Amino acid sequence: MYTFIKNKHIIYKKYVLEVIIIQSLDEGKYSGIDVSNWQGSIDFSQVKNSGVQVVYMKATEGNYYTDTSLNRNYSGAKVNGLLVGFYHFFRANIDPKEQAKYFINSISGRTPDCRLALDIETTQGYGPDELTSRCIDFLEEVKRLSGLDVVVYTYTSFAKSNLTSSISQYPLWIAHYGVTTPGYNGVWDSWIGFQYSDSGSISGVNGKCDLDKFMEEILLSCTETIPGSRPSETESSNSNNGTYTVQAGDTLSGIAQKYGTTWQSLAQLNNISNPNVIYPGEVLKVSGGSSNSNSTAVGGTYTVQTGDTLSGIAQKYGTTWQNLAQLNNISDPNVIYPGEVLKISGGSSNSGSTAAGETYTVQAGDTLSGIAQKYGTTWQKLAQINNISNPNVIYPGQVLKIN
């Protein structure tokens, strides 16, 4: 028997009265998005102008992966006055405290505006009691190490089936698409974050992204820099480890002059599409292995290396980025991927990365979106036909169906 009273769902079950109070979408105060390296290079000035106020960004996963766009996303969001939050994708089969330390170390030296988020979406074989306990261990260790408040991100059906009420002591950021009010989750009676779409379109973001509404409680009561072992700006700015942390007032040409190189080389090495835009706090590579060690063109093709740009590749081979874009059917010349094989001339590629029949073998540096772009499809379709639950995780040697 179900009776509905405005925003209160009164559910009678075995003579026990449960009152589930869940706010609707229009009660959210702040508009937000959450992003990762999946979105590629983001123009946060456009994001800001589109009305977005909060940006959550992936920081880490397990105890082994730091998002490759973390530094640039953080710098870009901060310099444009957006409220920043970080999330960690939890792997239940890895020690929770190790994951907490890895998470905090990866974001140390940065100043979040929003609660630190646990993203729990997989059980990896654990039952509700043990999974909940491991999540709580992670959350408590994050609070201890950072001194900051936390929030739990999950989706409605997952919470209902895999978490217990013990975790309700922490506020909820819930994902439930296609509705204006999240459904019954069995654990929480309110949310401070509501991810209502995974296919939003925001100016400045390539492709689709998640859309959120947040309550006031998502914000930290005070903003503090997270302690940890990240080097200070002074240390990084005089580094001997091949990196440089951008300071206020820096230009790419000025940094290049300091290190006896060119701004073009730095732009290529750091995959910077607009050399006029760098952000304080951004960590730049200032040295690296020779790009021609294993990236030379063979048989009229070139395999993209980390830090490459289309214009830089064109310059190497005496052509233009426009010609390369046309030859390789590249719609956005600012987006190329490490491991991608480009035609330099009319000859066909002889790389081992080509599709055999209707399959493709993943190469180091590949992304699902990059593979999709090569074959004129979408990452969503590839994820569906290959039963990929997390599109951010594919492995070299993995064989994917293309259609």
Short mmCIF file of C-alpha atoms in Angstrom, two decimals:
data_model
loop_
_atom_site.label_atom_id
_atom_site.label_comp_id
_atom_site.label_asym_id
_atom_site.label_seq_id
_atom_site.Cartn_x
_atom_site.Cartn_y
_atom_site.Cartn_z
CA MET A 1 0.00 0.00 0.00
CA TYR A 2 1.46 3.38 -1.02
CA THR A 3 0.23 6.82 0.01
CA PHE A 4 1.85 9.99 -1.37
CA ILE A 5 1.87 13.27 0.56
CA LYS A 6 3.70 15.99 -1.38
CA ASN A 7 7.42 15.09 -1.07
CA LYS A 8 6.85 12.40 1.55
CA HIS A 9 6.46 8.80 0.42
CA ILE A 10 4.80 6.87 3.24
CA ILE A 11 5.40 3.17 2.73
CA TYR A 12 3.64 0.48 4.76
CA LYS A 13 5.59 -2.76 4.88
CA LYS A 14 4.97 -5.57 7.34
CA TYR A 15 3.25 -3.12 9.70
CA VAL A 16 6.40 -0.97 9.95
CA LEU A 17 6.05 2.67 8.88
CA GLU A 18 8.99 4.03 6.88
CA VAL A 19 8.99 7.69 5.89
CA ILE A 20 11.26 8.45 2.94
CA ILE A 21 11.71 12.16 2.28
CA ILE A 22 13.55 12.94 -0.94
CA GLN A 23 13.80 16.46 -2.37
CA SER A 24 13.00 17.16 -5.99
CA LEU A 25 15.41 18.59 -8.55
CA ASP A 26 14.11 22.15 -8.29
CA GLU A 27 15.11 22.31 -4.62
CA GLY A 28 18.81 22.21 -5.54
CA LYS A 29 20.63 25.52 -5.13
CA TYR A 30 23.79 25.09 -7.23
CA SER A 31 24.11 23.83 -10.80
CA GLY A 32 27.05 21.50 -11.29
CA ILE A 33 28.86 19.03 -13.51
CA ASP A 34 31.32 16.24 -12.80
CA VAL A 35 34.18 15.49 -15.14
CA SER A 36 37.27 13.35 -15.68
CA ASN A 37 39.88 12.79 -18.37
CA TRP A 38 37.01 11.34 -20.37
CA GLN A 39 35.93 14.88 -21.33
CA GLY A 40 39.38 15.82 -22.66
CA SER A 41 40.42 19.48 -22.67
CA ILE A 42 37.76 21.70 -21.06
CA ASP A 43 37.30 25.45 -21.53
CA PHE A 44 36.23 26.40 -18.01
CA SER A 45 35.55 30.02 -18.93
CA GLN A 46 32.77 28.77 -21.21
CA VAL A 47 31.62 26.36 -18.51
CA LYS A 48 31.37 29.27 -16.07
CA ASN A 49 29.47 31.41 -18.58
CA SER A 50 26.99 28.59 -19.17
CA GLY A 51 25.74 28.95 -15.58
CA VAL A 52 27.62 26.06 -13.97
CA GLN A 53 28.70 26.85 -10.39
CA VAL A 54 30.17 23.58 -9.07
CA VAL A 55 32.66 21.24 -10.75
CA TYR A 56 33.42 17.85 -9.24
CA MET A 57 36.39 16.15 -10.85
CA LYS A 58 37.75 12.64 -10.66
CA ALA A 59 40.97 12.52 -8.69
CA THR A 60 41.78 8.86 -8.15
CA GLU A 61 40.72 5.23 -8.39
CA GLY A 62 41.80 2.43 -6.09
CA ASN A 63 45.42 2.91 -5.05
CA TYR A 64 46.88 2.90 -8.55
CA TYR A 65 45.31 5.56 -10.78
CA THR A 66 45.33 9.36 -10.70
CA ASP A 67 43.17 11.00 -13.34
CA THR A 68 45.40 12.39 -16.08
CA SER A 69 43.31 15.59 -16.36
CA LEU A 70 43.19 16.30 -12.61
CA ASN A 71 45.79 19.05 -12.53
CA ARG A 72 44.50 20.89 -15.57
CA ASN A 73 40.85 20.53 -14.55
CA TYR A 74 41.60 21.87 -11.08
CA SER A 75 43.65 24.81 -12.32
CA GLY A 76 41.12 25.73 -15.01
CA ALA A 77 38.12 25.53 -12.70
CA LYS A 78 39.79 27.51 -9.92
CA VAL A 79 41.09 30.31 -12.13
CA ASN A 80 37.56 30.78 -13.48
CA GLY A 81 36.00 31.06 -10.03
CA LEU A 82 34.15 27.74 -10.00
CA LEU A 83 33.52 25.78 -6.80
CA VAL A 84 35.68 22.64 -6.89
CA GLY A 85 35.16 19.17 -5.48
CA PHE A 86 37.14 15.92 -5.83
CA TYR A 87 35.91 12.34 -5.98
CA HIS A 88 37.57 8.94 -5.58
CA PHE A 89 36.31 5.83 -7.39
CA PHE A 90 36.31 3.13 -4.72
CA ARG A 91 37.60 -0.39 -5.34
CA ALA A 92 36.26 -2.60 -2.55
CA ASN A 93 38.93 -5.27 -2.99
CA ILE A 94 41.73 -2.81 -2.11
CA ASP A 95 42.47 -1.76 1.47
CA PRO A 96 40.20 1.24 2.24
CA LYS A 97 42.81 3.10 4.26
CA GLU A 98 45.40 2.68 1.51
CA GLN A 99 42.90 4.13 -0.94
CA ALA A 100 42.19 7.06 1.38
CA LYS A 101 45.90 7.84 1.67
CA TYR A 102 46.34 7.60 -2.08
CA PHE A 103 43.36 9.92 -2.64
CA ILE A 104 44.50 12.55 -0.16
CA ASN A 105 48.09 12.48 -1.35
CA SER A 106 46.93 12.98 -4.93
CA ILE A 107 44.91 16.09 -4.05
CA SER A 108 47.20 17.46 -1.35
CA GLY A 109 48.29 21.04 -1.83
CA ARG A 110 44.93 21.86 -3.41
CA THR A 111 42.00 23.71 -1.87
CA PRO A 112 38.57 22.17 -2.45
CA ASP A 113 35.36 24.11 -1.91
CA CYS A 114 33.15 21.03 -1.67
CA ARG A 115 33.06 17.87 0.41
CA LEU A 116 35.43 15.09 -0.60
CA ALA A 117 33.40 12.40 -2.34
CA LEU A 118 33.47 8.61 -2.21
CA ASP A 119 32.17 7.16 -5.49
CA ILE A 120 30.84 3.67 -4.75
CA GLU A 121 29.35 1.81 -7.73
CA THR A 122 30.81 -1.71 -7.61
CA THR A 123 30.73 -4.47 -4.98
CA GLN A 124 33.56 -6.66 -6.30
CA GLY A 125 31.97 -9.59 -4.52
CA TYR A 126 31.36 -8.03 -1.10
CA GLY A 127 27.97 -8.26 0.60
CA PRO A 128 26.15 -5.16 1.94
CA ASP A 129 27.50 -5.34 5.50
CA GLU A 130 31.16 -5.76 4.54
CA LEU A 131 30.96 -3.31 1.65
CA THR A 132 29.38 -0.67 3.87
CA SER A 133 32.02 -1.25 6.54
CA ARG A 134 34.83 -0.81 4.02
CA CYS A 135 33.26 2.40 2.70
CA ILE A 136 33.04 3.77 6.24
CA ASP A 137 36.70 2.89 6.88
CA PHE A 138 37.63 4.86 3.77
CA LEU A 139 35.48 7.87 4.70
CA GLU A 140 36.79 8.05 8.25
CA GLU A 141 40.40 7.84 7.07
CA VAL A 142 39.77 10.60 4.51
CA LYS A 143 38.32 12.79 7.26
CA ARG A 144 41.27 12.04 9.55
CA LEU A 145 43.91 12.76 6.92
CA SER A 146 42.31 15.86 5.43
CA GLY A 147 40.32 17.35 8.30
CA LEU A 148 37.48 17.89 5.82
CA ASP A 149 33.90 16.65 5.52
CA VAL A 150 32.82 13.95 3.08
CA VAL A 151 29.88 12.88 0.94
CA VAL A 152 28.86 9.52 -0.56
CA TYR A 153 28.10 9.29 -4.28
CA THR A 154 26.15 6.29 -5.52
CA TYR A 155 23.06 5.50 -7.54
CA THR A 156 19.60 4.57 -6.33
CA SER A 157 19.41 0.89 -7.21
CA PHE A 158 22.97 0.23 -6.05
CA ALA A 159 22.34 1.76 -2.61
CA LYS A 160 19.11 -0.18 -2.22
CA SER A 161 20.75 -3.53 -2.98
CA ASN A 162 24.30 -3.17 -1.67
CA LEU A 163 24.54 -0.69 1.23
CA THR A 164 23.18 -0.66 4.77
CA SER A 165 21.81 2.15 6.91
CA SER A 166 25.14 2.43 8.77
CA ILE A 167 26.44 4.65 5.98
CA SER A 168 23.52 7.08 6.27
CA GLN A 169 25.55 9.05 8.83
CA TYR A 170 27.27 10.62 5.81
CA PRO A 171 25.32 12.84 3.41
CA LEU A 172 24.27 11.58 -0.01
CA TRP A 173 25.04 12.58 -3.59
CA ILE A 174 22.63 10.39 -5.55
CA ALA A 175 22.54 9.47 -9.24
CA HIS A 176 19.15 8.74 -10.77
CA TYR A 177 18.51 9.65 -14.40
CA GLY A 178 15.31 10.59 -16.18
CA VAL A 179 13.43 11.66 -13.04
CA THR A 180 12.96 14.93 -11.17
CA THR A 181 12.87 13.21 -7.78
CA PRO A 182 15.23 10.32 -6.93
CA GLY A 183 13.55 7.05 -6.08
CA TYR A 184 13.57 5.07 -2.83
CA ASN A 185 17.13 3.98 -2.04
CA GLY A 186 16.61 2.17 1.25
CA VAL A 187 19.32 4.07 3.15
CA TRP A 188 19.03 7.88 2.97
CA ASP A 189 16.00 10.15 3.32
CA SER A 190 17.56 13.24 1.73
CA TRP A 191 20.32 14.31 -0.64
CA ILE A 192 22.78 17.18 -0.87
CA GLY A 193 23.71 16.29 -4.45
CA PHE A 194 21.53 14.91 -7.25
CA GLN A 195 23.08 13.74 -10.53
CA TYR A 196 20.04 13.79 -12.78
CA SER A 197 21.62 13.25 -16.21
CA ASP A 198 24.64 11.52 -17.72
CA SER A 199 24.15 13.04 -21.17
CA GLY A 200 24.21 16.78 -20.61
CA SER A 201 25.60 19.32 -23.04
CA ILE A 202 27.62 22.20 -21.58
CA SER A 203 29.54 24.87 -23.49
CA GLY A 204 33.28 24.29 -23.15
CA VAL A 205 32.96 20.53 -22.59
CA ASN A 206 33.60 18.12 -25.45
CA GLY A 207 30.79 15.61 -25.79
CA LYS A 208 28.37 14.69 -23.04
CA CYS A 209 28.85 15.13 -19.30
CA ASP A 210 27.02 14.48 -16.05
CA LEU A 211 24.67 17.19 -14.77
CA ASP A 212 24.03 17.79 -11.07
CA LYS A 213 22.12 19.93 -8.61
CA PHE A 214 23.62 20.57 -5.19
CA MET A 215 22.31 21.85 -1.87
CA GLU A 216 24.18 24.36 0.29
CA GLU A 217 25.47 21.49 2.43
CA ILE A 218 27.73 20.25 -0.36
CA LEU A 219 30.04 23.18 0.41
CA LEU A 220 32.71 22.93 3.09
CA SER A 221 32.17 25.21 6.08
CA CYS A 222 35.67 26.58 5.52
CA THR A 223 38.12 26.12 2.69
CA GLU A 224 41.49 24.69 3.66
CA THR A 225 44.43 23.46 1.64
CA ILE A 226 44.74 19.71 1.97
CA PRO A 227 47.94 18.70 3.77
CA GLY A 228 50.23 16.07 2.34
CA SER A 229 53.42 15.39 0.49
CA ARG A 230 52.87 17.39 -2.68
CA PRO A 231 55.80 19.77 -3.24
CA SER A 232 55.36 23.45 -2.59
CA GLU A 233 55.19 25.87 -5.50
CA THR A 234 58.68 27.14 -4.71
CA GLU A 235 60.08 23.63 -4.72
CA SER A 236 58.27 22.75 -7.93
CA SER A 237 59.31 25.94 -9.64
CA ASN A 238 62.98 25.12 -9.13
CA SER A 239 62.59 21.45 -9.75
CA ASN A 240 65.22 19.15 -11.08
CA ASN A 241 62.71 16.40 -11.83
CA GLY A 242 61.65 17.67 -15.23
CA THR A 243 58.53 19.56 -14.17
CA TYR A 244 57.61 23.17 -13.42
CA THR A 245 54.61 24.52 -11.50
CA VAL A 246 53.12 27.58 -13.19
CA GLN A 247 53.16 30.77 -11.11
CA ALA A 248 50.84 33.77 -11.39
CA GLY A 249 52.09 35.96 -14.26
CA ASP A 250 53.96 33.17 -16.05
CA THR A 251 53.81 32.77 -19.81
CA LEU A 252 54.70 29.70 -21.81
CA SER A 253 57.40 31.59 -23.70
CA GLY A 254 58.89 32.86 -20.43
CA ILE A 255 59.02 29.37 -18.96
CA ALA A 256 60.56 28.08 -22.19
CA GLN A 257 63.28 30.73 -21.96
CA LYS A 258 64.09 29.66 -18.38
CA TYR A 259 64.64 26.07 -19.45
CA GLY A 260 66.38 26.71 -22.76
CA THR A 261 63.60 25.44 -24.95
CA THR A 262 60.76 26.87 -27.06
CA TRP A 263 57.12 27.50 -26.24
CA GLN A 264 56.24 25.28 -29.19
CA SER A 265 58.11 22.37 -27.61
CA LEU A 266 56.44 22.94 -24.24
CA ALA A 267 53.03 23.18 -25.86
CA GLN A 268 53.61 19.91 -27.68
CA LEU A 269 55.06 18.15 -24.65
CA ASN A 270 52.12 19.18 -22.44
CA ASN A 271 49.35 18.81 -25.03
CA ILE A 272 48.47 22.52 -24.78
CA SER A 273 46.20 23.52 -27.65
CA ASN A 274 46.17 27.24 -26.77
CA PRO A 275 49.67 28.44 -25.74
CA ASN A 276 48.20 31.69 -24.42
CA VAL A 277 46.27 29.85 -21.69
CA ILE A 278 48.13 28.30 -18.75
CA TYR A 279 46.98 28.29 -15.14
CA PRO A 280 48.73 29.02 -11.84
CA GLY A 281 49.34 25.68 -10.12
CA GLU A 282 49.44 23.73 -13.37
CA VAL A 283 52.40 21.33 -13.49
CA LEU A 284 54.21 21.37 -16.83
CA LYS A 285 56.75 18.90 -18.16
CA VAL A 286 59.88 20.83 -19.11
CA SER A 287 61.96 17.91 -20.33
CA GLY A 288 61.33 14.45 -21.62
CA GLY A 289 62.48 11.67 -23.87
CA SER A 290 63.00 12.40 -27.53
CA SER A 291 59.72 12.27 -29.34
CA ASN A 292 61.27 10.57 -32.32
CA SER A 293 62.53 7.52 -30.43
CA ASN A 294 59.52 5.42 -31.36
CA SER A 295 57.13 7.89 -32.88
CA THR A 296 58.57 8.30 -36.34
CA ALA A 297 56.35 7.80 -39.32
CA VAL A 298 56.51 4.35 -40.86
CA GLY A 299 54.94 3.66 -44.23
CA GLY A 300 53.16 7.01 -44.30
CA THR A 301 51.72 6.80 -40.77
CA TYR A 302 52.53 8.30 -37.37
CA THR A 303 51.56 7.01 -33.92
CA VAL A 304 50.53 9.85 -31.63
CA GLN A 305 52.64 10.26 -28.48
CA THR A 306 51.69 11.86 -25.16
CA GLY A 307 52.00 15.63 -25.56
CA ASP A 308 51.58 15.66 -29.34
CA THR A 309 49.45 18.24 -31.15
CA LEU A 310 48.21 18.02 -34.70
CA SER A 311 50.01 21.23 -35.63
CA GLY A 312 53.25 19.93 -34.11
CA ILE A 313 53.02 16.67 -36.06
CA ALA A 314 52.25 18.62 -39.22
CA GLN A 315 55.33 20.79 -38.66
CA LYS A 316 57.52 17.67 -38.28
CA TYR A 317 56.42 16.28 -41.61
CA GLY A 318 56.25 19.46 -43.67
CA THR A 319 52.49 19.62 -43.99
CA THR A 320 49.60 21.49 -42.33
CA TRP A 321 47.25 20.48 -39.54
CA GLN A 322 44.37 21.15 -41.93
CA ASN A 323 45.72 18.51 -44.34
CA LEU A 324 46.19 15.99 -41.53
CA ALA A 325 42.70 16.65 -40.18
CA GLN A 326 41.19 16.12 -43.61
CA LEU A 327 43.26 13.02 -44.34
CA ASN A 328 42.32 11.42 -41.01
CA ASN A 329 38.68 12.59 -40.80
CA ILE A 330 39.41 14.56 -37.62
CA SER A 331 36.50 16.88 -36.83
CA ASP A 332 38.18 18.59 -33.85
CA PRO A 333 41.90 19.26 -34.51
CA ASN A 334 42.47 19.95 -30.80
CA VAL A 335 41.62 16.36 -29.86
CA ILE A 336 44.03 13.53 -30.71
CA TYR A 337 44.93 10.57 -28.52
CA PRO A 338 48.19 8.81 -27.56
CA GLY A 339 48.36 5.57 -29.53
CA GLU A 340 46.19 6.91 -32.35
CA VAL A 341 47.67 6.11 -35.78
CA LEU A 342 47.54 9.04 -38.21
CA LYS A 343 48.07 8.95 -41.94
CA ILE A 344 50.84 11.37 -42.88
CA SER A 345 50.42 10.77 -46.61
CA GLY A 346 47.96 8.88 -48.74
CA GLY A 347 49.49 5.50 -47.86
CA SER A 348 47.52 3.20 -45.61
CA SER A 349 48.48 2.54 -42.03
CA ASN A 350 50.47 -0.59 -41.30
CA SER A 351 50.25 -0.25 -37.54
CA GLY A 352 49.24 -3.18 -35.37
CA SER A 353 46.38 -1.05 -34.08
CA THR A 354 44.09 -1.66 -37.01
CA ALA A 355 40.82 -3.52 -36.71
CA ALA A 356 40.78 -7.15 -37.76
CA GLY A 357 37.31 -7.82 -39.17
CA GLU A 358 34.95 -6.28 -36.66
CA THR A 359 37.32 -6.20 -33.67
CA TYR A 360 40.03 -3.86 -32.38
CA THR A 361 42.91 -4.68 -30.04
CA VAL A 362 43.42 -1.93 -27.46
CA GLN A 363 46.85 -0.26 -27.54
CA ALA A 364 48.65 1.55 -24.69
CA GLY A 365 47.25 5.07 -24.49
CA ASP A 366 43.92 4.24 -26.14
CA THR A 367 40.63 5.60 -24.84
CA LEU A 368 37.18 4.30 -25.69
CA SER A 369 36.20 7.66 -27.16
CA GLY A 370 39.33 7.71 -29.32
CA ILE A 371 38.62 4.22 -30.65
CA ALA A 372 35.02 5.21 -31.30
CA GLN A 373 36.17 8.26 -33.24
CA LYS A 374 38.45 6.11 -35.40
CA TYR A 375 35.60 3.86 -36.43
CA GLY A 376 32.82 6.41 -36.78
CA THR A 377 30.83 5.26 -33.79
CA THR A 378 30.25 6.40 -30.17
CA TRP A 379 31.87 5.33 -26.92
CA GLN A 380 28.40 4.56 -25.56
CA LYS A 381 27.83 2.00 -28.33
CA LEU A 382 31.24 0.39 -27.82
CA ALA A 383 30.64 0.19 -24.07
CA GLN A 384 27.26 -1.44 -24.64
CA ILE A 385 28.33 -4.09 -27.16
CA ASN A 386 31.44 -4.95 -25.12
CA ASN A 387 29.68 -4.98 -21.72
CA ILE A 388 32.00 -2.27 -20.36
CA SER A 389 30.59 -0.90 -17.10
CA ASN A 390 33.29 1.77 -16.62
CA PRO A 391 34.18 3.47 -19.93
CA ASN A 392 37.27 5.03 -18.33
CA VAL A 393 38.91 1.62 -17.89
CA ILE A 394 40.14 -0.40 -20.87
CA TYR A 395 43.34 -2.44 -21.03
CA PRO A 396 46.11 -2.88 -23.62
CA GLY A 397 45.57 -6.20 -25.38
CA GLN A 398 41.82 -6.17 -24.73
CA VAL A 399 39.88 -7.13 -27.90
CA LEU A 400 36.83 -4.95 -28.53
CA LYS A 401 33.94 -5.56 -30.87
CA ILE A 402 33.49 -2.56 -33.16
CA ASN A 403 29.99 -3.44 -34.42
#
